[in-house]
Amino acid sequence: GFIAQDIVEAAKELGISEDDLAFIDHSFWTDKETGEERDRYGLAYEEFIALNTYVIQRQKEKINTLEERIAKLEELVNA
């Protein structure tokens, strides 16, 4: 799985704010025993669907290109 805090840190390195990431759920809560305010991170995996679809489409294009190149090379070798 993914770790939300790692994604937030990677995004910051790219100049992307946590607020710009719709799939990050960052909430705060108070520990009843200590009274200390804590934070909790989570990920909304359903928000990854569009990104995953885009990456799959790009990979499919790359696969098609590589398959075409292999076929041409095989034709040259077998000629």
Short mmCIF file of N, CA and C in Angstrom, two decimals:
data_model
loop_
_atom_site.label_atom_id
_atom_site.label_comp_id
_atom_site.label_asym_id
_atom_site.label_seq_id
_atom_site.Cartn_x
_atom_site.Cartn_y
_atom_site.Cartn_z
N GLY A 1 0.81 -1.18 0.00
CA GLY A 1 0.00 0.00 0.00
C GLY A 1 0.85 1.25 0.00
N PHE A 2 0.19 2.35 0.03
CA PHE A 2 0.85 3.64 0.06
C PHE A 2 0.79 4.20 1.48
N ILE A 3 1.75 5.04 1.78
CA ILE A 3 1.76 5.74 3.07
C ILE A 3 1.48 7.21 2.77
N ALA A 4 0.39 7.71 3.31
CA ALA A 4 -0.06 9.07 3.00
C ALA A 4 1.01 10.11 3.29
N GLN A 5 1.70 9.97 4.41
CA GLN A 5 2.74 10.94 4.77
C GLN A 5 3.85 10.96 3.73
N ASP A 6 4.19 9.80 3.17
CA ASP A 6 5.23 9.73 2.14
C ASP A 6 4.77 10.46 0.87
N ILE A 7 3.51 10.30 0.54
CA ILE A 7 2.96 10.97 -0.64
C ILE A 7 2.97 12.48 -0.45
N VAL A 8 2.60 12.93 0.75
CA VAL A 8 2.61 14.36 1.04
C VAL A 8 4.03 14.91 0.91
N GLU A 9 5.01 14.21 1.44
CA GLU A 9 6.40 14.65 1.36
C GLU A 9 6.88 14.70 -0.08
N ALA A 10 6.56 13.68 -0.87
CA ALA A 10 6.96 13.65 -2.27
C ALA A 10 6.31 14.81 -3.02
N ALA A 11 5.06 15.08 -2.72
CA ALA A 11 4.35 16.18 -3.39
C ALA A 11 5.01 17.51 -3.04
N LYS A 12 5.38 17.69 -1.78
CA LYS A 12 6.04 18.94 -1.37
C LYS A 12 7.34 19.14 -2.15
N GLU A 13 8.08 18.06 -2.36
CA GLU A 13 9.33 18.15 -3.12
C GLU A 13 9.07 18.59 -4.56
N LEU A 14 7.88 18.29 -5.06
CA LEU A 14 7.50 18.68 -6.42
C LEU A 14 6.79 20.03 -6.45
N GLY A 15 6.66 20.65 -5.28
CA GLY A 15 6.00 21.95 -5.21
C GLY A 15 4.49 21.87 -5.17
N ILE A 16 3.96 20.71 -4.80
CA ILE A 16 2.51 20.51 -4.73
C ILE A 16 2.07 20.54 -3.27
N SER A 17 1.08 21.35 -2.99
CA SER A 17 0.57 21.50 -1.64
C SER A 17 -0.32 20.32 -1.25
N GLU A 18 -0.32 19.99 0.03
CA GLU A 18 -1.20 18.93 0.53
C GLU A 18 -2.65 19.23 0.20
N ASP A 19 -3.02 20.51 0.20
CA ASP A 19 -4.39 20.91 -0.11
C ASP A 19 -4.78 20.62 -1.55
N ASP A 20 -3.78 20.49 -2.42
CA ASP A 20 -4.04 20.21 -3.84
C ASP A 20 -4.25 18.72 -4.11
N LEU A 21 -4.02 17.90 -3.11
CA LEU A 21 -4.12 16.45 -3.28
C LEU A 21 -5.47 15.97 -2.74
N ALA A 22 -6.41 15.74 -3.64
CA ALA A 22 -7.75 15.35 -3.23
C ALA A 22 -7.78 14.00 -2.55
N PHE A 23 -6.77 13.18 -2.76
CA PHE A 23 -6.78 11.83 -2.21
C PHE A 23 -6.15 11.73 -0.83
N ILE A 24 -5.70 12.86 -0.26
CA ILE A 24 -5.13 12.86 1.08
C ILE A 24 -6.20 13.28 2.07
N ASP A 25 -6.40 12.47 3.08
CA ASP A 25 -7.32 12.80 4.16
C ASP A 25 -6.46 13.06 5.40
N HIS A 26 -6.37 14.32 5.79
CA HIS A 26 -5.57 14.70 6.95
C HIS A 26 -6.51 15.33 7.97
N SER A 27 -6.68 14.64 9.08
CA SER A 27 -7.60 15.14 10.11
C SER A 27 -6.88 15.19 11.46
N PHE A 28 -7.48 15.90 12.38
CA PHE A 28 -6.91 16.06 13.72
C PHE A 28 -7.89 15.54 14.75
N TRP A 29 -7.36 15.03 15.85
CA TRP A 29 -8.19 14.52 16.92
C TRP A 29 -7.45 14.74 18.24
N THR A 30 -8.18 14.70 19.33
CA THR A 30 -7.59 14.89 20.66
C THR A 30 -7.57 13.57 21.40
N ASP A 31 -6.40 13.21 21.86
CA ASP A 31 -6.22 11.98 22.64
C ASP A 31 -6.92 12.17 23.98
N LYS A 32 -7.91 11.34 24.28
CA LYS A 32 -8.70 11.49 25.51
C LYS A 32 -7.88 11.29 26.77
N GLU A 33 -6.86 10.44 26.69
CA GLU A 33 -6.03 10.17 27.87
C GLU A 33 -5.05 11.29 28.17
N THR A 34 -4.44 11.85 27.15
CA THR A 34 -3.39 12.85 27.37
C THR A 34 -3.86 14.27 27.07
N GLY A 35 -4.96 14.43 26.35
CA GLY A 35 -5.43 15.75 25.95
C GLY A 35 -4.62 16.34 24.80
N GLU A 36 -3.69 15.55 24.31
CA GLU A 36 -2.80 16.01 23.24
C GLU A 36 -3.51 15.95 21.89
N GLU A 37 -3.32 17.01 21.10
CA GLU A 37 -3.89 16.99 19.75
C GLU A 37 -2.96 16.19 18.85
N ARG A 38 -3.55 15.30 18.09
CA ARG A 38 -2.78 14.45 17.17
C ARG A 38 -3.38 14.57 15.78
N ASP A 39 -2.61 14.10 14.83
CA ASP A 39 -3.15 14.10 13.47
C ASP A 39 -3.12 12.70 12.90
N ARG A 40 -4.00 12.51 11.92
CA ARG A 40 -4.15 11.21 11.29
C ARG A 40 -4.21 11.43 9.78
N TYR A 41 -3.47 10.61 9.07
CA TYR A 41 -3.47 10.67 7.61
C TYR A 41 -4.15 9.43 7.05
N GLY A 42 -4.78 9.62 5.92
CA GLY A 42 -5.38 8.49 5.22
C GLY A 42 -5.41 8.81 3.73
N LEU A 43 -5.74 7.81 2.96
CA LEU A 43 -5.82 7.97 1.51
C LEU A 43 -7.20 7.58 1.01
N ALA A 44 -7.72 8.37 0.11
CA ALA A 44 -9.00 8.07 -0.55
C ALA A 44 -8.65 7.37 -1.86
N TYR A 45 -8.56 6.05 -1.80
CA TYR A 45 -8.10 5.29 -2.95
C TYR A 45 -8.98 5.47 -4.19
N GLU A 46 -10.26 5.76 -4.01
CA GLU A 46 -11.13 5.96 -5.17
C GLU A 46 -10.68 7.17 -5.99
N GLU A 47 -9.94 8.08 -5.38
CA GLU A 47 -9.44 9.26 -6.09
C GLU A 47 -8.27 8.92 -7.01
N PHE A 48 -7.72 7.72 -6.88
CA PHE A 48 -6.60 7.30 -7.71
C PHE A 48 -7.06 6.74 -9.06
N ILE A 49 -8.34 6.52 -9.26
CA ILE A 49 -8.84 5.85 -10.46
C ILE A 49 -8.42 6.58 -11.73
N ALA A 50 -8.61 7.88 -11.78
CA ALA A 50 -8.25 8.63 -12.98
C ALA A 50 -6.75 8.57 -13.23
N LEU A 51 -5.95 8.72 -12.19
CA LEU A 51 -4.50 8.64 -12.34
C LEU A 51 -4.08 7.26 -12.81
N ASN A 52 -4.64 6.22 -12.21
CA ASN A 52 -4.31 4.85 -12.62
C ASN A 52 -4.70 4.61 -14.07
N THR A 53 -5.85 5.09 -14.47
CA THR A 53 -6.31 4.91 -15.85
C THR A 53 -5.35 5.59 -16.82
N TYR A 54 -4.93 6.80 -16.48
CA TYR A 54 -3.98 7.52 -17.33
C TYR A 54 -2.67 6.75 -17.48
N VAL A 55 -2.14 6.27 -16.36
CA VAL A 55 -0.87 5.54 -16.39
C VAL A 55 -1.02 4.25 -17.19
N ILE A 56 -2.12 3.55 -17.04
CA ILE A 56 -2.36 2.32 -17.81
C ILE A 56 -2.42 2.64 -19.30
N GLN A 57 -3.09 3.72 -19.67
CA GLN A 57 -3.16 4.10 -21.08
C GLN A 57 -1.77 4.40 -21.64
N ARG A 58 -0.95 5.10 -20.87
CA ARG A 58 0.41 5.41 -21.31
C ARG A 58 1.24 4.13 -21.46
N GLN A 59 1.08 3.21 -20.50
CA GLN A 59 1.81 1.94 -20.59
C GLN A 59 1.37 1.13 -21.81
N LYS A 60 0.10 1.15 -22.11
CA LYS A 60 -0.42 0.43 -23.27
C LYS A 60 0.18 0.99 -24.56
N GLU A 61 0.29 2.32 -24.65
CA GLU A 61 0.92 2.94 -25.81
C GLU A 61 2.37 2.49 -25.93
N LYS A 62 3.08 2.47 -24.82
CA LYS A 62 4.48 2.05 -24.83
C LYS A 62 4.61 0.58 -25.23
N ILE A 63 3.74 -0.25 -24.71
CA ILE A 63 3.75 -1.68 -25.07
C ILE A 63 3.52 -1.85 -26.56
N ASN A 64 2.54 -1.14 -27.11
CA ASN A 64 2.25 -1.23 -28.54
C ASN A 64 3.47 -0.82 -29.37
N THR A 65 4.11 0.27 -28.98
CA THR A 65 5.30 0.74 -29.69
C THR A 65 6.41 -0.31 -29.63
N LEU A 66 6.63 -0.87 -28.46
CA LEU A 66 7.69 -1.88 -28.30
C LEU A 66 7.36 -3.15 -29.08
N GLU A 67 6.10 -3.55 -29.10
CA GLU A 67 5.71 -4.73 -29.88
C GLU A 67 5.95 -4.51 -31.37
N GLU A 68 5.66 -3.30 -31.84
CA GLU A 68 5.91 -2.98 -33.25
C GLU A 68 7.41 -3.04 -33.56
N ARG A 69 8.21 -2.49 -32.67
CA ARG A 69 9.67 -2.52 -32.88
C ARG A 69 10.20 -3.95 -32.88
N ILE A 70 9.70 -4.77 -31.99
CA ILE A 70 10.13 -6.17 -31.93
C ILE A 70 9.76 -6.88 -33.22
N ALA A 71 8.55 -6.66 -33.69
CA ALA A 71 8.09 -7.30 -34.93
C ALA A 71 8.99 -6.90 -36.10
N LYS A 72 9.35 -5.63 -36.19
CA LYS A 72 10.23 -5.17 -37.26
C LYS A 72 11.61 -5.80 -37.15
N LEU A 73 12.14 -5.89 -35.94
CA LEU A 73 13.45 -6.51 -35.74
C LEU A 73 13.41 -8.00 -36.11
N GLU A 74 12.32 -8.67 -35.73
CA GLU A 74 12.18 -10.08 -36.08
C GLU A 74 12.13 -10.27 -37.59
N GLU A 75 11.46 -9.36 -38.28
CA GLU A 75 11.41 -9.42 -39.75
C GLU A 75 12.81 -9.28 -40.34
N LEU A 76 13.61 -8.38 -39.79
CA LEU A 76 14.97 -8.18 -40.29
C LEU A 76 15.83 -9.42 -40.03
N VAL A 77 15.68 -10.02 -38.86
CA VAL A 77 16.49 -11.19 -38.50
C VAL A 77 16.09 -12.39 -39.37
N ASN A 78 14.81 -12.53 -39.63
CA ASN A 78 14.32 -13.69 -40.39
C ASN A 78 14.39 -13.49 -41.91
N ALA A 79 14.79 -12.32 -42.34
CA ALA A 79 14.84 -12.05 -43.80
C ALA A 79 16.07 -12.65 -44.45
#
